[in-house]
Short mmCIF file of C-alpha atoms in Angstrom, two decimals:
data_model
loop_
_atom_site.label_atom_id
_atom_site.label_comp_id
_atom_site.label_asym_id
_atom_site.label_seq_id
_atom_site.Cartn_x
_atom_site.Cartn_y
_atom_site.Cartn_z
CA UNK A 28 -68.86 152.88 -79.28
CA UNK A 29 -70.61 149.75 -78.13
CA UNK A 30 -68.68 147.10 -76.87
CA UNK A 31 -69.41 143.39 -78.01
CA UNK A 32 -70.52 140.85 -75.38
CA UNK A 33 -66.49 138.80 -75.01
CA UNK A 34 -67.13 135.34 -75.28
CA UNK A 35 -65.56 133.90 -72.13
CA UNK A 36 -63.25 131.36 -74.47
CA UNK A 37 -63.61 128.70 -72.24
CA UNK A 38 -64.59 125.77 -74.76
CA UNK A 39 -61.65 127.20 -76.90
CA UNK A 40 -59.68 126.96 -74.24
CA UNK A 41 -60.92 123.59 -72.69
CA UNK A 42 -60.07 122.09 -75.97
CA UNK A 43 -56.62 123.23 -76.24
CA UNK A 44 -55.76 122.21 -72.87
CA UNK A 45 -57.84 118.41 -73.22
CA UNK A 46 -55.69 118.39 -76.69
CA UNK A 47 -52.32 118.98 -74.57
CA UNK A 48 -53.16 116.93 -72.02
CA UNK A 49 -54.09 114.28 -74.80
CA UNK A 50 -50.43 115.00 -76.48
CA UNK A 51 -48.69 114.42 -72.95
CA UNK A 52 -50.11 111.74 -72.41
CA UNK A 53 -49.65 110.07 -75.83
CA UNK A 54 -46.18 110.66 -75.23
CA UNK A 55 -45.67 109.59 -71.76
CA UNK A 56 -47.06 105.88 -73.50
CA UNK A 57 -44.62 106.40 -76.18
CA UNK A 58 -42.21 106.94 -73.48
CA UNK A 59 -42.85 103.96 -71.41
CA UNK A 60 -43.04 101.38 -74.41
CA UNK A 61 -39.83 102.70 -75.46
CA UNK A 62 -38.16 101.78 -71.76
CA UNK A 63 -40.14 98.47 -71.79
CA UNK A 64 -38.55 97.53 -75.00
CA UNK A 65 -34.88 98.94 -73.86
CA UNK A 66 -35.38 96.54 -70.47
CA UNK A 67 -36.50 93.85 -73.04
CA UNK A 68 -32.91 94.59 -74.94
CA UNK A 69 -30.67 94.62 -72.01
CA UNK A 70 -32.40 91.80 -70.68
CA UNK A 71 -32.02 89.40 -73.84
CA UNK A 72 -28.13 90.41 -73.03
CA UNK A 73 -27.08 90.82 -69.04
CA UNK A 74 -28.81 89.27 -66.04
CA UNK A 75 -31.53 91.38 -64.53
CA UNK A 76 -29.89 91.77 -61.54
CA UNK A 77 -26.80 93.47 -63.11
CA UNK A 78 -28.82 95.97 -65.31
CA UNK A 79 -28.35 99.15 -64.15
CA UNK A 80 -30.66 102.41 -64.85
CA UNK A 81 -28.55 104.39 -66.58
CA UNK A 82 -28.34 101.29 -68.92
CA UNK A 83 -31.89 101.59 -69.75
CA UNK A 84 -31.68 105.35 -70.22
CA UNK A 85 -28.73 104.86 -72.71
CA UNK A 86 -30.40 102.64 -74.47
CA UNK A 87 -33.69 104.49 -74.82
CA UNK A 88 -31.59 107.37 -75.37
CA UNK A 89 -32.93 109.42 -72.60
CA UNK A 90 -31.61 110.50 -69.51
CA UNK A 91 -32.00 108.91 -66.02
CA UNK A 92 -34.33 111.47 -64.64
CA UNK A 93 -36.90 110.71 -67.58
CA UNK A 94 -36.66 106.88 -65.96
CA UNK A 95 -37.14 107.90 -63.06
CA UNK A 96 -40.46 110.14 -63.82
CA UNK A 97 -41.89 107.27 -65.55
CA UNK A 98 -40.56 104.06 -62.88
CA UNK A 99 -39.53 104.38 -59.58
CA UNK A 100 -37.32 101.82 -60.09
CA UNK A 101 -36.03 99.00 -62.31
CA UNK A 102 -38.19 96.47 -60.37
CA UNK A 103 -41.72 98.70 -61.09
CA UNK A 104 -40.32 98.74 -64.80
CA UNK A 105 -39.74 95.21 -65.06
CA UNK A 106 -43.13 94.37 -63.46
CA UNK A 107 -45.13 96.95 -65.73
CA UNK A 108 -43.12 94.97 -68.71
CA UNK A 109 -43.92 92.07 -67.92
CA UNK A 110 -48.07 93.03 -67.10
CA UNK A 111 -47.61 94.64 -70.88
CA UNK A 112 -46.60 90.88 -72.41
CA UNK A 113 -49.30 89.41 -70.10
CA UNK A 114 -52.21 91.63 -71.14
CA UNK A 115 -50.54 91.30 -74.80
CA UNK A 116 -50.85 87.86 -74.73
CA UNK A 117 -54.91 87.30 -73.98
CA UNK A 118 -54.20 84.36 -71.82
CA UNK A 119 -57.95 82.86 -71.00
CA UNK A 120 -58.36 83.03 -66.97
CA UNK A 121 -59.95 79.23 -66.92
CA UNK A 122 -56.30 77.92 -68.86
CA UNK A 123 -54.62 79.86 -65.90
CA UNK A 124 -56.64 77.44 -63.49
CA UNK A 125 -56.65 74.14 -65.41
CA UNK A 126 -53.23 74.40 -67.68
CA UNK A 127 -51.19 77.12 -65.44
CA UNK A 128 -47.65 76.11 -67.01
CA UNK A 129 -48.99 75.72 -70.34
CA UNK A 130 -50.10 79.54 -69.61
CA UNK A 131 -46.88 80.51 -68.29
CA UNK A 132 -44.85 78.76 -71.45
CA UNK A 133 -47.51 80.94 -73.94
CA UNK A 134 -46.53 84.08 -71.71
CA UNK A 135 -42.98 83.55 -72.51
CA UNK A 136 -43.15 83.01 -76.27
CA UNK A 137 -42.81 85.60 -79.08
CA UNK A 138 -41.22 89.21 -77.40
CA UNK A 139 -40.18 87.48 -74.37
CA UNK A 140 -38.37 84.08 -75.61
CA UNK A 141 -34.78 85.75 -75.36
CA UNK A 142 -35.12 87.82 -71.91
CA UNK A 143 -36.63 84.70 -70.52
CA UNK A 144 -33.76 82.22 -71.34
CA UNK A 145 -31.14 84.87 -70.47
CA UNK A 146 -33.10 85.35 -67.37
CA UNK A 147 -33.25 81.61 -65.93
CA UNK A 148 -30.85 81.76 -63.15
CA UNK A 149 -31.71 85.79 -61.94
CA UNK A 150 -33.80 85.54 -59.24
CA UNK A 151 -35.35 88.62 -58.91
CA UNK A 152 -36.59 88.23 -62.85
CA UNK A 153 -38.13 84.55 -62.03
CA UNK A 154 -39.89 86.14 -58.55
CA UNK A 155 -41.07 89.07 -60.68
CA UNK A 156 -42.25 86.31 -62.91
CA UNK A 157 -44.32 84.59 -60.54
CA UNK A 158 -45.73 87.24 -58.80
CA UNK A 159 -47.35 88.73 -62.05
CA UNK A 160 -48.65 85.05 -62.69
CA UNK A 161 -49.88 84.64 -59.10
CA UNK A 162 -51.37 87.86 -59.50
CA UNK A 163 -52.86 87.48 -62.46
CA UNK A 164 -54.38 84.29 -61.15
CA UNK A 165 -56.08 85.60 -58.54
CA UNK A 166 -57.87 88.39 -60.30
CA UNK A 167 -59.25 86.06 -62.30
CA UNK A 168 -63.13 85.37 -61.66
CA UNK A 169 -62.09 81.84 -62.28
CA UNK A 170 -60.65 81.96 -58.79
CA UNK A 171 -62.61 82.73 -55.99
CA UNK A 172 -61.41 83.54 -52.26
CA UNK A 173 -61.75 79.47 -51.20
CA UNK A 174 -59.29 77.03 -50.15
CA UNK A 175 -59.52 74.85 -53.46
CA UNK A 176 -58.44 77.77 -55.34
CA UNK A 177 -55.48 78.35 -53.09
CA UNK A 178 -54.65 74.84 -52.93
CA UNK A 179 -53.99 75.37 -56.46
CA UNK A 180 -51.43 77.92 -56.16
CA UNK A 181 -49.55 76.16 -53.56
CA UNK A 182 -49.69 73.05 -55.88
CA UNK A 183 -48.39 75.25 -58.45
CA UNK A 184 -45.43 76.94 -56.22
CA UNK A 185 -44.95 73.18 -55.44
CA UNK A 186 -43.72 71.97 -58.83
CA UNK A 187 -41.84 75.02 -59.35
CA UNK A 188 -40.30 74.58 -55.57
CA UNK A 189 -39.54 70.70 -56.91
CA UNK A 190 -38.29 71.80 -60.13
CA UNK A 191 -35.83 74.22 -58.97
CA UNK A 192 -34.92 72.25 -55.90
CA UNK A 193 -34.53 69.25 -57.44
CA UNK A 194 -32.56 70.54 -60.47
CA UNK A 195 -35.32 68.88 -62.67
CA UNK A 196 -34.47 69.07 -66.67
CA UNK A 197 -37.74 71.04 -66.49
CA UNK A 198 -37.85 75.01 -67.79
CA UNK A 199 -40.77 76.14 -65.91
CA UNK A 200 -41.02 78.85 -68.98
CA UNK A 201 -41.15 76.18 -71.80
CA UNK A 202 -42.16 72.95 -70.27
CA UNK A 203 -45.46 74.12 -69.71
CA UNK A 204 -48.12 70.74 -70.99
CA UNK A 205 -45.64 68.28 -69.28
CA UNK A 206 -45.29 70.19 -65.73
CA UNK A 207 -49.23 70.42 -66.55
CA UNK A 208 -49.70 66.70 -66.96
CA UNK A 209 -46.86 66.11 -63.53
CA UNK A 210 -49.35 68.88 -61.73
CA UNK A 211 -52.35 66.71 -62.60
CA UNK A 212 -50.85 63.53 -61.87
CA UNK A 213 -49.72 64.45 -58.36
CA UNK A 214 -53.64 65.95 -57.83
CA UNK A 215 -54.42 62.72 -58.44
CA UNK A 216 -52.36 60.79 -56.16
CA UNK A 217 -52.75 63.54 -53.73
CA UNK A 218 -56.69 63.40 -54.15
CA UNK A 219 -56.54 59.22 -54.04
CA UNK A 220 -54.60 58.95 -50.70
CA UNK A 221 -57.52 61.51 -48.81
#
């Protein structure tokens, strides 16, 4: 009897495992939008600071562990929910330069409008806020490693300093084209007393 070259099955193989690996990781998305939108529930409803993880398994309907493999923690989910609503936006890198608030109040429109008002007084929401924006600002090409470009962040942590300090009647989140216009105004006094 003569034996018939075996085909080594590799590209059979190959394909099944690049199809499984495509599956898993179709699902691990599916997974983490799911606990994105369960953090965007809870935090339309309780202050960041009190939401728990076993909250956002429950109400993903998974267990903690399956959290846990996706986020190390409820910070790193907050921060990858908010970088989803940023990219989701499309947020032009010159309006973060020249109308930052304005970009901040179009950030926090649409998915976002409830978790942000509940949010207003939990601290560790608005820093995880304005890290993402600060971030996001300097990864633009718009903003170079020189000291104009920083000046304009600390102009920007400035008003919201001011604001908050103050108690101005200002939401950073929805006041966005009037702290713009106070932000340009002070450049200009600033820039006229040099």
């Amino acid at each position: 009897m003569n034996a018939q070259p075996v085909s080594t099955g590799c590209s059979a193989i190959q394909q099944i495992e690049r199809s499984v690996g495509k599956m898993a990781s179709q699902q691990a998305a599916r997974m983490e939008k799911n606990l994105q939108q369960a953090l965007l529930n809870l935090l339309a409803q309780y202050p960041f600071e009190k939401i728990t993880i076993q909250q956002i398994a429950e109400e993903t309907m998974v267990n903690r562990t399956t959290v846990y493999a996706h986020y190390e923690d409820k910070f790193a989910l907050l921060n990858a929910t908010l970088q989803t609503q940023f990219t989701a936006t499309e947020i032009a890198p010159e309006d973060l330069k020249t109308k930052p608030f304005t970009s901040l109040s179009l950030l926090c429109k649409g998915t976002l409008t409830q978790a942000v008002e509940r949010q207003r007084n939990d601290m560790a929401f608005q820093t995880a806020m304005m890290q993402l924006f600060f971030h996001q600002l300097k990864q633009t090409d718009v903003v170079p490693t020189g000291l104009p470009e920083y000046m304009l962040i600390w102009r920007v942590k400035a008003v919201m300093h001011w604001v908050r300090e103050t108690q101005q009647p200002y939401n950073l989140y929805t006041a966005g084209s009037i702290l713009d216009g106070l932000t340009v105004h002070a450049n200009e006094l600033l820039d006229s007393r040099l």
